[in-house]
Amino acid sequence: MDRNSFTGLFLIMLIIFGSFYLLKPKPEEIKREKERQHIDSLKKAGKLAPQAAAAKADTSKVAVKLDSAQLKGAFGPALAGTEKFITLENKDLRLKLTTHGGRIYSVELKNFKTFDGKPLILFDGTQNSFGINLAAENKTFDTNNLYFSSPTSGLTVADKDSGSITLRLNYSATQYIDYIYTLNGTGYKVGFTIKPTGLDNVVANSNTLNINWTTYLKKQEKDMELERRYSTVYYKTLDDNVDYLSENKDDQKDITDGKAQWVSFKGHFFSDVILANNGFAKTNISVAIDTSDHVNTKQMKADLQLAKSSDGTFPMSFYFEPNQFHMLQAEGYSLEKQINLGPGPLKYINRFATLPVFDFLKQFNWNYGLIILALTVILKLVLSPLTYKSYLSMAKMRVLKPEMDEIKAKVGEDNPTLLQQEYLKLYKKAGVNPLGGCLPLLIQMPIVFAFFRFFPSLFELRGQSFLWMHDLSTYDAVITFTRIPVIGIDHLSLMCLLMTISTLIYTYFNNQISGATGQMKYIGYITPVIFLVTLNSYPAGLNYYYFLANMLTFLQQYLIRFMVDDKKIHAQIQENKKKPEDTKKKKSGFQARMEDMMKQKQLDTAKKK
């Protein structure tokens, strides 16, 4: 195998491995797709009732008949009642509170809409439950089933004002539990304090509360699969460790490595967070996916234990807000860390390089399509020395190709070890590094993968249009069709198609530059086809960036061609070959290891004969 084949195969295998590793559907996704198709087929045949809808439908309240003993017992006044709704809102939020359970019944973000223009409701109805378990008189009570009282029907807070609403759970006339909801005139933070009065000798373990919170996150975006892919439960411990459950499968965790300061039911672009400054003593969290559910993305649960503060209350806060990096960062508590910018070094590339440049470009108030263009141009300019070095190395190898063909004709292809050894001798004499064109490309690979994570997590692209793309945060379908089994494609993204075509063209011209022959001349065309399938449902903004990167690379190589003269390179190589061995550049460690390996392999072959 010659150097072109070795380098090309190495790069192709790296790209294919990376694309399969990062983009391949997980076994759980394949399983969900099969289950979805099976359920759809049964529904079409009329053999399956809409179970998910029936199971999650809001049930009407049935009057409860109570005897006098129950009314006089623990929480007797709260065992029956009529559900009433109270509205608490400011400039950004509209909360609907219910007296049945005293909980937040629904949350609307007033400044945002769903992908199809409807009000953006994070959760609502019986699909959201928030309650505490209370033990009194040898009985256990769940506040979700008890009725609270409230003296008001609603409150609107404006400008710099703040206001609060209290819902009361009565045990007796002088013994009760207050749920106090506080809201400022602007912002997404909701103060929440549980204040018990006169219950220390009535309720068991009154110094701690056991809180159970369950929510179904509603579908907000165009692509359910992409939304699920970026949704899960996040949490932060008091030692500033932020972690999360699996994004691709059902998962659960008991947090035992410290108190959890906050737990977030994180959706793709919006999150529900509960926070306690002093942390939750015990925390169990879980996430589950219902593949038959076409309304909700995931079910998320948190069982939390909170200790009483010094003033006898249980203070907490809710945050219902967009997953916009700087907005979360301004709230504090490392909430911005729930935006996954990639694993390992990819996270640092996006956090300390890509994001600052993107923020700088936002100041000009350009269309986001132009911002992505400017970001790509800046990146290409920064990486242009590496691009030049890679092109120059490939040009050197192209000039050497006639001599390599002569060596192949002389040695033959029956002895690949000897052939590679002769190639290495030629590289050494000519002063050419066989990996000179490969290494600059490898250095750029982390940036390519970093952008793969950056654009899908970028809230700013949500709902932003450019050219024919109505929303840069999701795919731009130019054709829709019946879903193809297993791979799960039911549309063709135009920008992904353009990106694939540009990659194929790039591969063609790159083969001309590198002088690739044989199988290596065609194997590079496999990767764009893989990308067409895997990136088809990814955001148009991501495919737009890859398309721009290819086009700018064409432009760079066109300009570099005027700077690189094959005749001068050939003359320089011939001069290098005339130099004594001791004056030539010291061979790299890789070259030395390759030569040793080739010699050892040749000796082993000789021994076998």
Coordinates of C-alpha atoms in Angstrom, one line a residue:
M1 CA 0.0 0.0 0.0
D2 CA 1.5 3.4 -1.0
R3 CA 1.5 6.5 1.1
N4 CA -1.6 8.0 -0.6
S5 CA -3.5 4.8 0.1
F6 CA -2.3 4.7 3.7
T7 CA -3.1 8.3 4.5
G8 CA -6.4 8.3 2.6
L9 CA -7.6 5.0 4.2
F10 CA -6.6 6.4 7.6
L11 CA -8.6 9.5 7.2
I12 CA -11.6 7.7 5.7
M13 CA -11.7 5.2 8.5
L14 CA -11.4 8.0 11.1
I15 CA -14.3 9.9 9.5
I16 CA -16.4 6.8 9.1
F17 CA -15.7 5.7 12.6
G18 CA -16.5 9.2 13.9
S19 CA -19.7 9.4 12.0
F20 CA -20.9 6.0 13.1
Y21 CA -19.9 6.6 16.7
L22 CA -21.5 10.1 17.0
L23 CA -24.4 9.7 14.5
K24 CA -25.4 6.1 14.4
P25 CA -28.8 5.3 15.9
K26 CA -28.7 3.7 19.3
P27 CA -30.2 0.3 19.8
E28 CA -32.9 2.0 21.9
E29 CA -33.7 4.3 19.0
I30 CA -34.0 1.4 16.5
K31 CA -36.3 -0.4 19.0
R32 CA -38.4 2.7 19.5
E33 CA -38.8 3.1 15.7
K34 CA -39.9 -0.5 15.3
E35 CA -42.4 -0.1 18.2
R36 CA -43.7 3.1 16.7
Q37 CA -44.2 1.6 13.3
H38 CA -45.9 -1.4 14.9
I39 CA -48.3 0.8 16.9
D40 CA -49.0 3.0 13.8
S41 CA -49.9 -0.1 11.8
L42 CA -52.2 -1.4 14.5
K43 CA -53.9 2.0 14.7
K44 CA -54.4 2.2 10.9
A45 CA -56.0 -1.3 11.1
G46 CA -58.3 -0.2 13.9
K47 CA -56.9 -2.8 16.3
L48 CA -55.4 -0.4 18.9
A49 CA -57.2 2.2 20.9
P50 CA -55.3 5.5 21.6
Q51 CA -54.1 4.2 25.0
A52 CA -51.6 7.0 25.6
A53 CA -54.2 9.7 25.1
A54 CA -56.7 7.8 27.3
A55 CA -54.2 7.2 30.0
K56 CA -53.1 10.8 30.1
A57 CA -56.4 12.5 29.6
D58 CA -57.5 15.0 32.2
T59 CA -60.1 13.2 34.4
S60 CA -63.1 15.0 35.7
K61 CA -63.3 15.5 39.5
V62 CA -65.7 13.1 41.2
A63 CA -67.5 14.3 44.3
V64 CA -66.1 12.5 47.4
K65 CA -68.6 11.5 50.1
L66 CA -67.1 11.8 53.6
D67 CA -68.5 10.8 56.9
S68 CA -68.3 13.0 60.0
A69 CA -65.4 10.9 61.4
Q70 CA -63.3 11.6 58.3
L71 CA -64.1 15.3 58.4
K72 CA -62.9 15.5 62.0
G73 CA -59.8 13.5 61.3
A74 CA -56.4 14.5 59.9
F75 CA -56.7 17.0 57.1
G76 CA -60.5 16.4 57.2
P77 CA -61.3 19.9 55.7
A78 CA -59.0 19.2 52.8
L79 CA -60.3 15.8 51.8
A80 CA -63.0 17.2 49.6
G81 CA -63.6 20.4 47.7
T82 CA -63.9 22.1 44.3
E83 CA -61.0 22.6 42.1
K84 CA -60.3 26.3 41.3
F85 CA -57.6 27.8 39.1
I86 CA -55.5 30.8 40.0
T87 CA -53.4 32.7 37.5
L88 CA -50.0 34.2 38.4
E89 CA -48.2 36.0 35.6
N90 CA -45.6 38.6 34.7
K91 CA -44.1 39.8 31.5
D92 CA -42.5 36.5 30.6
L93 CA -44.5 33.8 32.4
R94 CA -48.1 32.7 32.9
L95 CA -48.6 30.2 35.7
K96 CA -51.9 28.4 36.4
L97 CA -52.1 27.2 39.9
T98 CA -54.8 24.7 41.1
T99 CA -56.3 24.4 44.5
H100 CA -56.4 20.6 43.9
G101 CA -53.0 19.8 45.2
G102 CA -51.9 23.4 45.5
R103 CA -49.4 22.8 42.7
I104 CA -48.5 24.5 39.4
Y105 CA -51.0 23.2 37.0
S106 CA -49.4 24.6 33.8
V107 CA -46.6 26.9 32.7
E108 CA -46.7 29.1 29.6
L109 CA -43.7 31.1 28.3
K110 CA -45.5 34.2 26.9
N111 CA -42.6 35.3 24.6
F112 CA -42.3 32.1 22.6
K113 CA -44.4 29.8 20.4
T114 CA -44.2 26.2 19.4
F115 CA -42.9 25.4 15.9
D116 CA -46.5 25.6 14.6
G117 CA -47.3 28.9 16.2
K118 CA -49.3 27.7 19.2
P119 CA -48.7 29.0 22.8
L120 CA -45.7 27.4 24.3
I121 CA -46.9 25.4 27.3
L122 CA -44.1 23.5 29.1
F123 CA -46.5 21.2 30.9
D124 CA -50.2 21.1 31.9
G125 CA -53.0 19.1 33.4
T126 CA -52.7 15.8 35.2
Q127 CA -49.5 15.1 33.3
N128 CA -47.7 17.2 35.9
S129 CA -47.9 16.3 39.6
F130 CA -46.1 17.9 42.5
G131 CA -46.8 16.8 46.0
I132 CA -45.4 16.0 49.4
N133 CA -46.2 12.9 51.5
L134 CA -47.4 13.6 55.0
A135 CA -47.9 11.1 57.8
A136 CA -50.5 12.0 60.5
E137 CA -52.7 9.9 62.8
N138 CA -51.2 6.7 61.4
K139 CA -52.2 7.6 57.9
T140 CA -50.2 8.8 54.9
F141 CA -51.5 11.7 52.8
D142 CA -50.4 12.9 49.4
T143 CA -51.0 16.6 48.9
N144 CA -51.8 16.0 45.2
N145 CA -55.1 14.6 46.4
L146 CA -55.9 17.3 49.0
Y147 CA -57.7 20.6 48.4
F148 CA -56.1 23.9 49.2
S149 CA -57.9 27.2 49.7
S150 CA -56.9 30.6 48.3
P151 CA -58.4 34.1 48.9
T152 CA -57.6 35.3 45.3
S153 CA -58.4 34.3 41.8
G154 CA -55.2 35.7 40.3
L155 CA -52.4 38.2 40.3
T156 CA -50.4 40.0 37.5
V157 CA -47.1 41.4 38.4
A158 CA -45.6 44.2 36.2
D159 CA -42.4 46.1 35.8
K160 CA -40.2 46.2 38.9
D161 CA -42.9 45.0 41.3
S162 CA -43.2 41.6 42.9
G163 CA -46.1 39.7 44.2
S164 CA -47.1 36.4 45.8
I165 CA -50.0 34.1 46.1
T166 CA -50.6 31.8 49.1
L167 CA -52.5 28.5 48.8
R168 CA -53.4 27.0 52.2
L169 CA -53.8 23.3 53.2
N170 CA -55.9 23.2 56.4
Y171 CA -55.5 20.7 59.1
S172 CA -57.6 22.7 61.5
A173 CA -58.3 26.4 62.0
T174 CA -54.9 27.0 63.6
Q175 CA -52.9 24.3 62.0
Y176 CA -52.1 24.4 58.3
I177 CA -49.5 24.3 55.5
D178 CA -49.0 27.3 53.2
Y179 CA -47.6 27.1 49.6
I180 CA -46.3 30.6 48.8
Y181 CA -45.6 31.4 45.2
T182 CA -43.6 34.6 44.5
L183 CA -43.0 36.3 41.2
N184 CA -41.2 39.4 40.0
G185 CA -42.4 41.7 37.2
T186 CA -40.0 40.1 34.8
G187 CA -38.0 36.9 34.6
Y188 CA -38.4 33.2 34.7
K189 CA -37.8 32.5 38.4
V190 CA -40.7 31.5 40.6
G191 CA -40.0 31.6 44.4
F192 CA -41.7 28.7 46.2
T193 CA -41.8 28.3 50.0
I194 CA -43.6 25.7 52.0
K195 CA -44.5 27.0 55.4
P196 CA -46.1 24.7 58.0
T197 CA -47.8 26.2 61.1
G198 CA -48.7 24.3 64.3
L199 CA -48.0 20.8 62.9
D200 CA -44.7 19.9 64.7
N201 CA -46.5 17.6 67.1
V202 CA -49.0 16.3 64.5
V203 CA -47.1 15.4 61.4
A204 CA -44.4 12.7 61.7
N205 CA -40.8 13.7 60.7
S206 CA -41.9 17.3 60.4
N207 CA -38.3 18.5 60.0
T208 CA -38.1 17.0 56.5
L209 CA -40.3 17.0 53.4
N210 CA -40.5 14.2 50.9
I211 CA -41.3 15.8 47.6
N212 CA -42.5 13.9 44.5
W213 CA -42.4 15.8 41.1
T214 CA -43.4 14.2 37.8
T215 CA -43.7 15.9 34.5
Y216 CA -44.4 14.9 30.9
L217 CA -42.5 17.4 28.6
K218 CA -44.7 18.5 25.8
K219 CA -43.6 18.4 22.2
Q220 CA -42.5 22.0 21.2
E221 CA -40.3 21.5 18.1
K222 CA -40.8 20.1 14.6
D223 CA -38.8 16.9 15.0
M224 CA -39.8 14.7 17.9
E225 CA -36.8 12.5 17.6
L226 CA -34.3 15.4 17.6
E227 CA -36.1 16.9 20.6
R228 CA -36.0 13.7 22.5
R229 CA -32.3 13.3 21.6
Y230 CA -31.4 16.5 23.5
S231 CA -33.8 16.0 26.5
T232 CA -33.1 14.4 29.8
V233 CA -32.8 15.1 33.6
Y234 CA -29.8 17.2 34.7
Y235 CA -28.7 17.8 38.3
K236 CA -26.0 19.8 40.2
T237 CA -24.5 18.9 43.6
L238 CA -23.4 21.5 46.1
D239 CA -19.8 20.8 45.1
D240 CA -20.6 22.2 41.6
N241 CA -20.7 18.8 39.9
V242 CA -23.2 18.9 37.0
D243 CA -24.3 15.5 35.5
Y244 CA -27.2 14.1 33.6
L245 CA -29.1 10.9 32.8
S246 CA -29.0 9.1 29.5
E247 CA -30.4 11.0 26.5
N248 CA -31.0 7.9 24.5
K249 CA -32.7 5.4 26.9
D250 CA -34.7 5.1 30.0
D251 CA -32.5 5.8 33.0
Q252 CA -32.6 6.5 36.7
K253 CA -30.1 7.5 39.5
D254 CA -29.9 7.8 43.2
I255 CA -27.7 10.7 43.9
T256 CA -25.4 9.6 46.8
D257 CA -22.3 11.6 46.0
G258 CA -23.5 14.8 47.7
K259 CA -26.6 17.0 48.1
A260 CA -28.3 18.0 44.8
Q261 CA -28.7 21.7 44.7
W262 CA -31.0 21.6 41.7
V263 CA -32.7 19.1 39.4
S264 CA -33.7 20.1 35.9
F265 CA -36.2 18.5 33.6
K266 CA -34.3 19.6 30.5
G267 CA -36.0 19.7 27.1
H268 CA -34.3 20.5 23.9
F269 CA -34.8 24.3 24.2
F270 CA -36.7 24.8 27.4
S271 CA -36.3 23.5 31.0
D272 CA -38.1 23.1 34.3
V273 CA -35.7 23.5 37.2
I274 CA -36.3 23.1 41.0
L275 CA -33.6 24.5 43.2
A276 CA -32.9 24.6 47.0
N277 CA -29.9 26.7 48.1
N278 CA -29.0 24.3 50.9
G279 CA -29.5 21.2 48.7
F280 CA -31.8 18.2 48.8
A281 CA -30.7 15.6 51.3
K282 CA -31.9 12.6 49.2
T283 CA -32.5 12.6 45.5
N284 CA -33.8 10.0 43.1
I285 CA -34.3 11.0 39.5
S286 CA -35.5 9.1 36.4
V287 CA -36.3 9.6 32.7
A288 CA -38.5 7.5 30.5
I289 CA -39.6 7.5 26.8
D290 CA -43.0 6.4 25.7
T291 CA -42.6 5.5 22.0
S292 CA -46.4 5.5 21.4
D293 CA -46.7 9.0 22.7
H294 CA -46.8 11.6 19.9
V295 CA -47.6 14.6 22.1
N296 CA -45.0 14.4 24.9
T297 CA -41.3 13.9 24.5
K298 CA -40.3 12.2 27.8
Q299 CA -41.6 11.5 31.3
M300 CA -39.3 12.8 34.0
K301 CA -39.5 12.2 37.8
A302 CA -37.7 13.5 40.9
D303 CA -38.1 12.3 44.4
L304 CA -36.5 14.9 46.7
Q305 CA -36.0 15.2 50.5
L306 CA -35.6 18.7 51.9
A307 CA -34.7 19.7 55.4
K308 CA -36.4 22.5 57.3
S309 CA -34.5 25.8 57.4
S310 CA -33.7 27.8 60.6
D311 CA -36.9 29.9 60.2
G312 CA -39.1 26.8 60.1
T313 CA -39.9 27.0 56.4
F314 CA -38.8 24.9 53.3
P315 CA -37.6 27.5 50.7
M316 CA -37.1 26.5 47.1
S317 CA -37.2 28.1 43.6
F318 CA -38.5 27.1 40.2
Y319 CA -36.9 28.2 36.9
F320 CA -39.0 27.9 33.8
E321 CA -36.9 29.3 31.0
P322 CA -35.2 28.9 27.6
N323 CA -31.9 27.0 27.3
Q324 CA -30.1 30.1 26.2
F325 CA -26.5 29.9 27.5
H326 CA -26.1 33.5 28.8
M327 CA -29.6 33.7 30.2
L328 CA -29.0 30.6 32.3
Q329 CA -25.6 31.8 33.2
A330 CA -27.1 35.1 34.5
E331 CA -29.3 33.1 36.9
G332 CA -26.2 31.6 38.6
Y333 CA -25.9 28.1 40.2
S334 CA -24.1 26.8 37.0
L335 CA -27.5 26.4 35.3
E336 CA -25.8 27.0 31.9
K337 CA -23.9 23.7 32.3
Q338 CA -27.1 21.8 31.4
I339 CA -26.5 22.9 27.8
N340 CA -24.4 20.1 26.5
L341 CA -21.6 21.5 24.3
G342 CA -19.9 18.2 23.7
P343 CA -17.7 15.7 25.5
G344 CA -14.1 16.2 26.5
P345 CA -12.1 18.8 24.5
L346 CA -15.1 19.5 22.3
K347 CA -16.8 21.3 25.2
Y348 CA -13.8 23.6 25.7
I349 CA -13.6 24.4 22.0
N350 CA -17.3 25.4 22.0
R351 CA -17.3 27.2 25.3
F352 CA -14.1 29.2 25.0
A353 CA -13.7 29.6 21.2
T354 CA -16.9 29.1 19.2
L355 CA -19.3 30.7 21.6
P356 CA -17.3 34.0 22.2
V357 CA -16.9 34.5 18.4
F358 CA -20.6 33.8 17.9
D359 CA -21.5 36.3 20.7
F360 CA -19.2 38.9 19.1
L361 CA -21.0 38.5 15.7
K362 CA -24.4 38.7 17.3
Q363 CA -23.7 42.3 18.3
F364 CA -24.0 43.3 14.6
N365 CA -27.7 42.2 14.6
W366 CA -27.2 40.3 11.3
N367 CA -29.4 37.5 10.1
Y368 CA -28.3 34.3 11.7
G369 CA -27.5 32.8 8.3
L370 CA -25.0 35.6 7.8
I371 CA -23.6 35.1 11.3
I372 CA -22.9 31.4 10.5
L373 CA -21.3 32.5 7.2
A374 CA -19.0 35.0 9.1
L375 CA -18.2 32.3 11.7
T376 CA -17.2 29.9 9.0
V377 CA -15.0 32.5 7.2
I378 CA -13.2 33.3 10.5
L379 CA -12.7 29.6 11.2
K380 CA -11.3 29.0 7.7
L381 CA -8.9 32.0 8.0
V382 CA -7.6 30.8 11.4
L383 CA -7.1 27.3 10.0
S384 CA -5.7 28.5 6.6
P385 CA -2.0 27.7 7.6
L386 CA -3.0 24.1 8.2
T387 CA -4.9 24.0 5.0
Y388 CA -1.9 25.3 3.1
K389 CA 0.4 22.9 4.7
S390 CA -1.9 20.0 3.9
Y391 CA -2.2 21.1 0.3
L392 CA 1.6 21.5 0.0
S393 CA 2.2 18.0 1.4
M394 CA -0.3 16.5 -1.1
A395 CA 1.4 18.4 -3.9
K396 CA 4.8 16.9 -2.9
M397 CA 3.3 13.4 -2.9
R398 CA 1.7 14.1 -6.3
V399 CA 5.1 15.1 -7.7
L400 CA 6.7 11.9 -6.2
K401 CA 4.0 9.7 -7.7
P402 CA 5.9 8.9 -11.0
E403 CA 8.9 7.7 -9.0
M404 CA 6.6 5.7 -6.7
D405 CA 5.1 4.0 -9.7
E406 CA 8.5 3.1 -10.9
I407 CA 9.3 1.5 -7.5
K408 CA 6.0 -0.4 -7.7
A409 CA 6.8 -1.7 -11.2
K410 CA 10.3 -2.7 -10.1
V411 CA 9.4 -4.4 -6.7
G412 CA 6.0 -5.6 -7.7
E413 CA 2.9 -5.8 -5.5
D414 CA 3.6 -9.3 -4.3
N415 CA 5.8 -8.0 -1.5
P416 CA 3.9 -5.1 0.2
T417 CA 6.4 -5.0 3.1
L418 CA 9.4 -4.4 0.8
L419 CA 7.3 -2.0 -1.3
Q420 CA 6.5 0.1 1.7
Q421 CA 10.1 0.0 2.8
E422 CA 11.2 1.3 -0.6
Y423 CA 8.6 4.1 -0.4
L424 CA 10.0 5.1 3.0
K425 CA 13.5 5.3 1.6
L426 CA 12.2 7.6 -1.2
Y427 CA 10.3 9.8 1.3
K428 CA 13.5 10.1 3.4
K429 CA 15.7 11.0 0.4
A430 CA 13.2 13.5 -0.9
G431 CA 12.7 15.1 2.5
V432 CA 8.9 14.4 2.5
N433 CA 6.8 13.6 5.5
P434 CA 4.3 10.9 4.4
L435 CA 1.8 12.2 7.0
G436 CA 2.3 15.8 6.2
G437 CA -1.1 16.1 4.5
C438 CA -2.8 13.9 7.1
L439 CA -1.8 15.6 10.4
P440 CA -3.3 19.1 9.6
L441 CA -6.6 17.5 8.7
L442 CA -6.5 15.5 12.0
I443 CA -5.9 18.7 14.0
Q444 CA -9.1 20.1 12.4
M445 CA -11.3 17.1 13.2
P446 CA -12.1 18.1 16.8
I447 CA -13.4 21.4 15.5
V448 CA -15.6 19.6 12.9
F449 CA -17.1 17.4 15.7
A450 CA -17.4 20.4 18.1
F451 CA -19.7 22.2 15.6
F452 CA -21.7 19.0 15.3
R453 CA -22.7 19.5 19.0
F454 CA -22.7 23.3 19.0
F455 CA -25.4 24.1 16.4
P456 CA -28.1 21.6 17.7
S457 CA -27.7 23.1 21.2
L458 CA -27.9 26.7 20.0
F459 CA -31.1 28.3 21.2
E460 CA -30.6 31.4 19.2
L461 CA -31.3 29.5 15.9
R462 CA -34.7 28.5 17.1
G463 CA -37.3 30.0 14.7
Q464 CA -34.7 31.9 12.7
S465 CA -35.2 31.8 9.0
F466 CA -32.6 32.3 6.2
L467 CA -33.3 31.9 2.4
W468 CA -35.7 29.0 2.1
M469 CA -34.9 27.6 5.5
H470 CA -37.8 28.7 7.8
D471 CA -36.1 27.4 11.0
L472 CA -32.4 27.0 11.2
S473 CA -32.8 24.8 14.4
T474 CA -34.5 22.0 12.5
Y475 CA -34.4 20.3 9.1
D476 CA -35.6 22.0 5.9
A477 CA -37.7 19.3 4.2
V478 CA -37.9 19.8 0.4
I479 CA -39.6 16.4 -0.1
T480 CA -41.6 14.2 2.3
F481 CA -42.5 10.6 1.8
T482 CA -43.5 7.4 3.7
R483 CA -41.0 6.6 6.4
I484 CA -38.3 4.2 5.3
P485 CA -38.0 1.3 7.9
V486 CA -34.9 1.0 10.2
I487 CA -33.2 4.2 9.1
G488 CA -36.3 6.1 9.9
I489 CA -36.2 8.8 7.1
D490 CA -39.5 10.3 6.0
H491 CA -38.1 13.5 4.2
L492 CA -35.2 14.9 2.3
S493 CA -33.5 18.0 3.7
L494 CA -32.4 20.4 0.9
M495 CA -29.5 21.8 2.8
C496 CA -28.3 18.4 3.7
L497 CA -28.5 17.4 0.1
L498 CA -26.5 20.5 -1.0
M499 CA -23.9 19.7 1.7
T500 CA -23.6 16.1 0.5
I501 CA -23.2 17.2 -3.2
S502 CA -20.5 19.7 -2.1
T503 CA -18.7 17.0 -0.2
L504 CA -18.8 14.7 -3.2
I505 CA -17.3 17.5 -5.4
Y506 CA -14.7 18.2 -2.7
T507 CA -13.8 14.5 -2.7
Y508 CA -13.4 14.5 -6.4
F509 CA -11.1 17.5 -6.5
N510 CA -9.2 16.3 -3.5
N511 CA -8.5 13.0 -5.3
Q512 CA -7.1 15.1 -8.2
I513 CA -4.8 17.0 -5.9
S514 CA -3.6 14.0 -3.9
G515 CA -3.3 11.8 -7.0
A516 CA -5.3 9.0 -5.3
T517 CA -5.7 5.9 -7.4
G518 CA -7.3 2.5 -7.2
Q519 CA -9.8 1.8 -4.5
M520 CA -8.8 4.9 -2.6
K521 CA -10.1 7.0 -5.5
Y522 CA -13.6 5.8 -4.8
I523 CA -13.8 4.9 -1.1
G524 CA -14.0 8.6 -0.2
Y525 CA -17.4 8.8 -1.8
I526 CA -18.9 6.5 0.9
T527 CA -18.6 9.1 3.7
P528 CA -20.9 11.8 2.0
V529 CA -23.6 9.1 1.5
I530 CA -23.3 8.2 5.2
F531 CA -23.7 11.9 6.1
L532 CA -26.7 12.3 3.8
V533 CA -28.5 9.6 5.9
T534 CA -27.3 10.6 9.3
L535 CA -27.5 14.4 9.0
N536 CA -30.8 14.5 7.1
S537 CA -32.8 15.2 10.3
Y538 CA -30.3 17.5 11.9
P539 CA -30.7 21.3 12.0
A540 CA -30.4 23.1 8.7
G541 CA -28.0 25.5 10.4
L542 CA -25.5 22.6 11.0
N543 CA -25.7 21.4 7.4
Y544 CA -25.5 25.0 6.2
Y545 CA -22.2 25.4 8.1
Y546 CA -20.8 22.1 6.6
F547 CA -21.9 23.3 3.1
L548 CA -20.1 26.7 3.6
A549 CA -17.0 25.0 5.0
N550 CA -16.8 22.9 1.8
M551 CA -17.3 25.9 -0.5
L552 CA -14.7 28.0 1.3
T553 CA -12.3 25.0 1.1
F554 CA -12.7 25.0 -2.6
L555 CA -11.9 28.7 -2.7
Q556 CA -8.8 28.2 -0.5
Q557 CA -7.5 25.4 -2.6
Y558 CA -8.1 27.5 -5.8
L559 CA -6.1 30.4 -4.3
I560 CA -3.3 28.1 -3.0
R561 CA -2.9 26.6 -6.5
F562 CA -1.4 29.9 -7.6
M563 CA 1.0 29.8 -4.7
V564 CA 2.2 26.3 -5.2
D565 CA 4.3 25.4 -8.3
D566 CA 4.8 21.7 -9.0
K567 CA 8.0 22.4 -11.0
K568 CA 9.6 24.2 -8.0
I569 CA 8.5 21.4 -5.7
H570 CA 10.0 18.9 -8.0
A571 CA 13.3 20.8 -8.2
Q572 CA 13.4 21.1 -4.4
I573 CA 12.8 17.4 -4.0
Q574 CA 15.7 16.7 -6.4
E575 CA 18.0 19.0 -4.4
N576 CA 17.0 17.2 -1.2
K577 CA 17.9 13.8 -2.8
K578 CA 21.4 15.1 -3.6
K579 CA 22.1 16.1 0.0
P580 CA 24.2 13.8 2.1
E581 CA 22.3 11.8 4.6
D582 CA 23.7 13.6 7.7
T583 CA 22.5 17.0 6.4
K584 CA 19.0 15.9 5.8
K585 CA 16.2 16.6 8.3
K586 CA 16.1 14.1 11.1
K587 CA 13.4 11.6 10.4
S588 CA 10.4 11.6 12.7
G589 CA 9.7 9.1 15.4
F590 CA 6.8 7.8 13.2
Q591 CA 9.2 7.2 10.2
A592 CA 11.7 5.5 12.4
R593 CA 9.1 3.2 13.9
M594 CA 7.7 2.5 10.4
E595 CA 11.1 1.5 9.1
D596 CA 11.8 -0.7 12.1
M597 CA 8.4 -2.3 11.7
M598 CA 9.0 -2.9 8.0
K599 CA 12.4 -4.4 8.6
Q600 CA 11.1 -6.7 11.3
K601 CA 8.2 -7.8 9.1
Q602 CA 10.6 -8.5 6.2
L603 CA 12.8 -10.6 8.5
D604 CA 9.8 -12.6 9.7
T605 CA 8.7 -13.2 6.1
A606 CA 12.2 -14.4 5.3
K607 CA 12.2 -16.8 8.2
K608 CA 8.9 -18.3 7.2
K609 CA 10.3 -19.0 3.7

